[in-house]
Coordinates of C-alpha atoms (C1' of nucleotides) in Angstrom, one line a residue:
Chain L
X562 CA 84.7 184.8 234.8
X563 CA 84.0 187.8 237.3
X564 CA 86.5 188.4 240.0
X565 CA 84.5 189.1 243.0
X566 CA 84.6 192.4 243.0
X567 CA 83.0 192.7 240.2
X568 CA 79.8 190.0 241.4
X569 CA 79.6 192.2 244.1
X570 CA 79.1 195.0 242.3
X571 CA 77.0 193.4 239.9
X572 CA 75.0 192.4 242.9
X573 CA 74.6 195.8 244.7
X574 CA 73.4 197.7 241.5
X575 CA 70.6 194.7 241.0
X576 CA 69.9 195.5 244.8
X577 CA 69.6 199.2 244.5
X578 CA 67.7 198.7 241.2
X579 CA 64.9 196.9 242.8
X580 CA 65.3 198.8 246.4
X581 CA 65.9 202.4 245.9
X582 CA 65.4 205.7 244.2
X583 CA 65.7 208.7 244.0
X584 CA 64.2 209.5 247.2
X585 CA 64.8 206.1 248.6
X586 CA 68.3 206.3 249.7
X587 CA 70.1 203.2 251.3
X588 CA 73.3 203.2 253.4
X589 CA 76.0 200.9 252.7
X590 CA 75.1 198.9 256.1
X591 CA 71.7 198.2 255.1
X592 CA 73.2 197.0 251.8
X593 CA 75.9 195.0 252.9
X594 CA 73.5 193.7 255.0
X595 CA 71.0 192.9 252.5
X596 CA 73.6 191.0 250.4
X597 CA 76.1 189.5 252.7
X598 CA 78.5 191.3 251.1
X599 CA 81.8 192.6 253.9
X600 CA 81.0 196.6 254.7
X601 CA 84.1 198.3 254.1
X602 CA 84.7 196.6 250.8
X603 CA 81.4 196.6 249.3
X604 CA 81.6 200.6 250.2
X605 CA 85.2 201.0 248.3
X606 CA 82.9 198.9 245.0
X607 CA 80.3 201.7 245.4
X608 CA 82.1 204.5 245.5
X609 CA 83.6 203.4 242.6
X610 CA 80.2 202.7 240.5
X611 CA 79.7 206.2 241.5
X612 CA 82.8 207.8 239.9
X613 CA 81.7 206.0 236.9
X614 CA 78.1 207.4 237.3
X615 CA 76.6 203.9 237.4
X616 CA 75.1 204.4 240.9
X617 CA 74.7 207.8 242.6
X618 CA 74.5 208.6 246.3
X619 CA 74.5 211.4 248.7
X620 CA 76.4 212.5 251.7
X621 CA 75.4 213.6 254.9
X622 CA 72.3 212.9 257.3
X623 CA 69.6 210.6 254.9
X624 CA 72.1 210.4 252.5
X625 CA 73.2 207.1 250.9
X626 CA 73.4 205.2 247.3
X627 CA 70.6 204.6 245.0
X628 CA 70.2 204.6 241.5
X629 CA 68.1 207.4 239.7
X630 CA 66.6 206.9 236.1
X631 CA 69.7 207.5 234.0
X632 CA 71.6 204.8 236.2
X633 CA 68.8 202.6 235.5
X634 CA 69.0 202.9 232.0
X635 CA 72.1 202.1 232.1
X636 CA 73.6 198.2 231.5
X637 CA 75.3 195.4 233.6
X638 CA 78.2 195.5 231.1
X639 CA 78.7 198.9 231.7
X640 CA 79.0 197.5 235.6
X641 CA 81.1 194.8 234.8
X642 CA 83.2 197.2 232.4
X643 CA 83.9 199.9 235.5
X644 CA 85.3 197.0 237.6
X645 CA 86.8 194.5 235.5
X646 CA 87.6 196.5 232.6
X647 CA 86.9 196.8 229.3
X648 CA 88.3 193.2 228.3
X649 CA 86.8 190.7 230.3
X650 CA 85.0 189.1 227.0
X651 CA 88.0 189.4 224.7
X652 CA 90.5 188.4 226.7
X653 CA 91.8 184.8 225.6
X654 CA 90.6 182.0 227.3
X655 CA 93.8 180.5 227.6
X656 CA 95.8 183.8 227.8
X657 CA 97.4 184.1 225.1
X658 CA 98.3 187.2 224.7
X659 CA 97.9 187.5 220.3
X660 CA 94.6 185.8 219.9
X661 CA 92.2 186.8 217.4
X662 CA 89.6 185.6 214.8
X663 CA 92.8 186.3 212.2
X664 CA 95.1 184.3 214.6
X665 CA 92.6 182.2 217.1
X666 CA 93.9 179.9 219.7
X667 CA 92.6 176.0 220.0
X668 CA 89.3 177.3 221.9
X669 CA 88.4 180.5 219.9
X670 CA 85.8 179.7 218.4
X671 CA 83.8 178.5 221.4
X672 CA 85.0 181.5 223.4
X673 CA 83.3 183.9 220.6
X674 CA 80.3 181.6 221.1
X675 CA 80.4 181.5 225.0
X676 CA 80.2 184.8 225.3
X677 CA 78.3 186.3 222.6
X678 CA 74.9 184.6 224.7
X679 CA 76.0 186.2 227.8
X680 CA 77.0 190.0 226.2
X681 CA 74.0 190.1 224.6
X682 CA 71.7 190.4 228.0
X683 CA 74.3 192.5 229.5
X684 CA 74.2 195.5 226.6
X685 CA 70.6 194.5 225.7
X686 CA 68.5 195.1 228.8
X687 CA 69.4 197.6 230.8
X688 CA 69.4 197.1 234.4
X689 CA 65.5 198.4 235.1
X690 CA 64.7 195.5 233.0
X691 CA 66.7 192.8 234.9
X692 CA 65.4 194.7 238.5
X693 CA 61.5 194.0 237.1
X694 CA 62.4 190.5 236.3
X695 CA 64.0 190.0 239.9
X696 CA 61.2 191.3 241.2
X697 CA 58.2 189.6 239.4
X698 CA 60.2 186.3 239.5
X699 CA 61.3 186.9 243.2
X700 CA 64.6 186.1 241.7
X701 CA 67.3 186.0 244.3
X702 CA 70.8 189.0 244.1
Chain Z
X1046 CA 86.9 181.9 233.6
X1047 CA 90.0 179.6 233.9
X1048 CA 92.9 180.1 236.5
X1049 CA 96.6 180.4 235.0
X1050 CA 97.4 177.1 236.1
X1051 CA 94.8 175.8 234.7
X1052 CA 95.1 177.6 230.7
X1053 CA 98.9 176.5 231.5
X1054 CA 97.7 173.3 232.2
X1055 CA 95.7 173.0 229.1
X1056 CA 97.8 174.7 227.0
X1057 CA 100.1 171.9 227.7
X1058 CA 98.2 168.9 227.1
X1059 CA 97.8 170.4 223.6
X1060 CA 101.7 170.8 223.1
X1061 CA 102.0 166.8 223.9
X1062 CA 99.1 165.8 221.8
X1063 CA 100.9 167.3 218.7
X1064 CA 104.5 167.0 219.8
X1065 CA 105.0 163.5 221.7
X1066 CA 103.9 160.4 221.6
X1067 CA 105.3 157.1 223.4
X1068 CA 108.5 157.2 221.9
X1069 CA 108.8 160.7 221.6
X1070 CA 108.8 162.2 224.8
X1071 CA 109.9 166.0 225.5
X1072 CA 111.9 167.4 229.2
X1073 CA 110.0 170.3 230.9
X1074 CA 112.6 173.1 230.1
X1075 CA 111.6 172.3 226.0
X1076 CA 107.8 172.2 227.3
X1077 CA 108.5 175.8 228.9
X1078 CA 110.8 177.1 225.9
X1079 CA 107.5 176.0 223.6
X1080 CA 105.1 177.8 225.1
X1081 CA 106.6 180.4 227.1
X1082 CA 105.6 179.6 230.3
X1083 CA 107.9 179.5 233.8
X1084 CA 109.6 176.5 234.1
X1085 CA 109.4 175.2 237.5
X1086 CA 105.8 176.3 237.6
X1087 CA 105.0 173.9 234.3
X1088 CA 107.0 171.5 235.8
X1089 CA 104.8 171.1 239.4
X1090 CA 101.5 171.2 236.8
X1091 CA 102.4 168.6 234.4
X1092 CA 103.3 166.4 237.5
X1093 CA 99.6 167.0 238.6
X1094 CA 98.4 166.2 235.5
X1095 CA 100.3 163.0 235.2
X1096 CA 98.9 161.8 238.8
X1097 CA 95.7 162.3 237.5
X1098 CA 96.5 159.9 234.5
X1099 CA 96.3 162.8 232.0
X1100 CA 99.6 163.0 231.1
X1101 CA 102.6 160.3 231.2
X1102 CA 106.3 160.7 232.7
X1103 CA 109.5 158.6 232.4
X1104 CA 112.4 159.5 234.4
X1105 CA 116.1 159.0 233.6
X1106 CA 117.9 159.3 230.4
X1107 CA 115.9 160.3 227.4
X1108 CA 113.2 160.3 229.5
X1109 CA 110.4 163.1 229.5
X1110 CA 106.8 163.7 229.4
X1111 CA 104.3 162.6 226.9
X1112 CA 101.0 161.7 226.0
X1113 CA 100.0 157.6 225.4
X1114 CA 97.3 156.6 223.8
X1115 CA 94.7 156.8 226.3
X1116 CA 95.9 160.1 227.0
X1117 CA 95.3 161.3 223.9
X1118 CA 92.0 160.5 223.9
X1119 CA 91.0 161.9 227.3
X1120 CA 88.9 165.6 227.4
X1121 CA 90.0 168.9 228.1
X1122 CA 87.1 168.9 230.4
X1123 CA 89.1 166.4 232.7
X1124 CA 92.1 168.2 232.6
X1125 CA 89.8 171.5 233.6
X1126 CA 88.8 169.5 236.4
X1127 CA 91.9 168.0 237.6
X1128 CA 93.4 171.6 238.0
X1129 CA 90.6 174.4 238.7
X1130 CA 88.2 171.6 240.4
X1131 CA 84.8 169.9 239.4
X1132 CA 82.3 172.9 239.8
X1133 CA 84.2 175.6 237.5
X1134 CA 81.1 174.8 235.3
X1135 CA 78.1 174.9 238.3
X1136 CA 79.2 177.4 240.3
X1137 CA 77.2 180.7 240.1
X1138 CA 78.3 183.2 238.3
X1139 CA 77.6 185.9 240.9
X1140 CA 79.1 183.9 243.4
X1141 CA 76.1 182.8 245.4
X1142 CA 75.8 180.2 247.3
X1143 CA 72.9 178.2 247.0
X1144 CA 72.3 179.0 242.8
X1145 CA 70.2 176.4 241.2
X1146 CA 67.7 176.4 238.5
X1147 CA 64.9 175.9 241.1
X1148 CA 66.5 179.1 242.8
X1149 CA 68.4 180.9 240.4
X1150 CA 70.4 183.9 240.6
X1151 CA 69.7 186.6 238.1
X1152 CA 71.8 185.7 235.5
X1153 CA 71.4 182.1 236.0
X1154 CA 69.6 181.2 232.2
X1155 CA 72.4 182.9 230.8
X1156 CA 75.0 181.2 232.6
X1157 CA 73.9 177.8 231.4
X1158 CA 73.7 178.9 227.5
X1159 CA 76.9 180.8 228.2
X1160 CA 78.5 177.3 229.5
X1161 CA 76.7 174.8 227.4
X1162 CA 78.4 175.7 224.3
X1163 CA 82.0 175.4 225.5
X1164 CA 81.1 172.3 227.8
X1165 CA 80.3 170.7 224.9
X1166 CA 83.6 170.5 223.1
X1167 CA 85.5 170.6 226.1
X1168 CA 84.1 166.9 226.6
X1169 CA 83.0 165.3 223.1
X1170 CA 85.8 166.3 221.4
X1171 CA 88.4 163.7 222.5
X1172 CA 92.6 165.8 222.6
X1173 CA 93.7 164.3 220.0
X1174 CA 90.6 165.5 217.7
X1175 CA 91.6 169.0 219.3
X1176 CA 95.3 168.5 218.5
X1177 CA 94.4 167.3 214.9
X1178 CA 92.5 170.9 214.1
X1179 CA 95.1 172.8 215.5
X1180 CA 98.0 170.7 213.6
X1181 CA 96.1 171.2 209.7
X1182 CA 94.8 174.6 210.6
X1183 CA 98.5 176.0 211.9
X1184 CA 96.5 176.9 215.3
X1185 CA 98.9 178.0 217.9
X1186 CA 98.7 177.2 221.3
Chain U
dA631 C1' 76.4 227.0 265.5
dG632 C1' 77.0 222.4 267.0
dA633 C1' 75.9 217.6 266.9
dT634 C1' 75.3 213.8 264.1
dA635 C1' 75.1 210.6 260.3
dA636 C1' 76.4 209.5 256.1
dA637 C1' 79.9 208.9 252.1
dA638 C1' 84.8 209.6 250.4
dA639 C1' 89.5 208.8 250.8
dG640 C1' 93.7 206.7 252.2
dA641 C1' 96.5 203.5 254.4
dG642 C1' 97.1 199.0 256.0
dT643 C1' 96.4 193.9 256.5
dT644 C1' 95.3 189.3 255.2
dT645 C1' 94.8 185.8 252.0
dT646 C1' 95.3 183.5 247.7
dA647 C1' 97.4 182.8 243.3
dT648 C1' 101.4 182.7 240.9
dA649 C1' 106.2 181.9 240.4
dT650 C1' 111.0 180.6 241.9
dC651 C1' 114.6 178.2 244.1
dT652 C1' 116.8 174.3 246.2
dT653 C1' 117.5 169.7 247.1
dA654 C1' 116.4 164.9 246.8
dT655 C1' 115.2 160.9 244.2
dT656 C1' 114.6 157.9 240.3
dT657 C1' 116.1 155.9 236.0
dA658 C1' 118.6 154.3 232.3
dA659 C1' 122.5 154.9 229.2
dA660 C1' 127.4 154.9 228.9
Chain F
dT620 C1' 128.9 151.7 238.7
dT621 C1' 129.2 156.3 237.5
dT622 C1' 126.8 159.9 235.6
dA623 C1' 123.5 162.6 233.1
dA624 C1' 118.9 163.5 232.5
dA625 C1' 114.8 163.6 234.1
dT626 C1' 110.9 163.8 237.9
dA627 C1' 109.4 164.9 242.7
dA628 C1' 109.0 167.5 246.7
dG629 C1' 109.3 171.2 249.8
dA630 C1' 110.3 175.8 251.1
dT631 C1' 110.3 180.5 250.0
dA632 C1' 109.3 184.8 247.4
dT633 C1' 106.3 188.0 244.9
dA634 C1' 102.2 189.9 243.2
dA635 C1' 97.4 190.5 243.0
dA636 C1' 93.0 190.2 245.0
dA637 C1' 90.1 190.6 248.9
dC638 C1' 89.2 192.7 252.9
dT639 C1' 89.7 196.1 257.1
dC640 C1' 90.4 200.2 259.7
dT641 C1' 90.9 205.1 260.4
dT642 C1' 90.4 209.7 259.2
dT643 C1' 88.3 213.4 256.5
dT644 C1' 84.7 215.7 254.2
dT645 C1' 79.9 216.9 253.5
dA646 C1' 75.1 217.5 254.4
dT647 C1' 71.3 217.7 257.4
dC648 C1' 68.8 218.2 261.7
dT649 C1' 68.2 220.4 266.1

DNA sequence: AGATAAAAAGAGTTTTATATCTTATTTAAA
DNA sequence: TTTAAATAAGATATAAAACTCTTTTTATCT
């Protein structure tokens, strides 16, 4: 579904939801600490999120990446969007490259159905949500 | 969500349930020409898929590959499994390791609705149901 | 100003998935 | 028994994804 990329960066915005701020900066060590997730490459995924304003960080002494509000409003999908692009959930599942509604292949239908549970939490709540829930329900990232 | 080899794979199943039967078998290179897909790389698929008693070969003259009976009335959800592995289903869709709905990741409930809809007719509905639908409703494949 | 600590950027490597090519083997019809 | 049509197997090539390393830039602290 996700390449892993993209679960990694799915995984350090939940972590910087729930750990930082605005004045709570993390470096990408503590991070890639935190999730078990290899240095250099999670900091190429972050750097990224940041070009697409999704996380923000700072540079220099105490710098690092956190989110601030307006990341926070923002959605997973948005996440998943920067990183896999923009088709993950039209894509056809058996890669055919003309499917549609119009013009469906064999599994179509339960594709549209598949995903439709899963976009909806992604747009819906934005990621402050999702980072309460982890926290209330000690919810693993 | 599925590898190549493993939409190939299916994609090819579905070909045989409409197109072959024991006494109408069809060579790779038509297989290929069908669906568009490399022939050698078909080839070394349906070969897996016909160890694993999901498809049937006969060599020689006139020979070819086919679905029998029993075949035919096999699941796509075994032919998911012979090519991409048992856990595409239960592995956690942020890649971690020990996901479970005891300990569940953050997107775990979602995950499960997500799969449960297209685990269903991946295993109730038999191929040759599939084939059927996509045979009276022109689907391609 | 200079030392330091952090991200950003770029280049490079490794691994895995996908695809191709070549040769051998099997089978059955002619 | 020759031959054509197919599968089977193994080696190799290519491309994409995952991961690493090094250098540069920037901000802060002393």
């Amino acid at each position: 579904m996700f390449s892993k990329t993209c679960q990694y960066g799915i995984r350090a915005i939940l972590y910087l939801a729930v750990h930082t701020s605005e004045d709570k900066k993390l470096g990408v060590e503590q991070i890639s600490n935190g999730l078990d997730i290899p240095k250099h490459f999670l900091a190429k995924i972050l750097q990224q999120l940041t070009k697409h304003h999704l996380a923000s960080s700072s540079k220099g002494r105490n710098g690092g990446f956190y989110l601030n509000t307006e990341n926070k409003n923002s959605s997973l999908l948005k996440v998943i969007h920067a990183i896999d692009g923009s088709d993950v959930f039209s894509l056809c599942i058996l890669g055919l490259p003309e499917c549609s509604s119009q013009n469906p292949c064999s599994l179509h239908q339960e594709a549209l159905k598949q995903r439709s549970a899963m976009l909806k939490i992604l747009e819906d709540q934005d990621i402050q949500q999702i980072a309460k829930r982890i926290d209330l329900k000690h919810i693993k990232i």
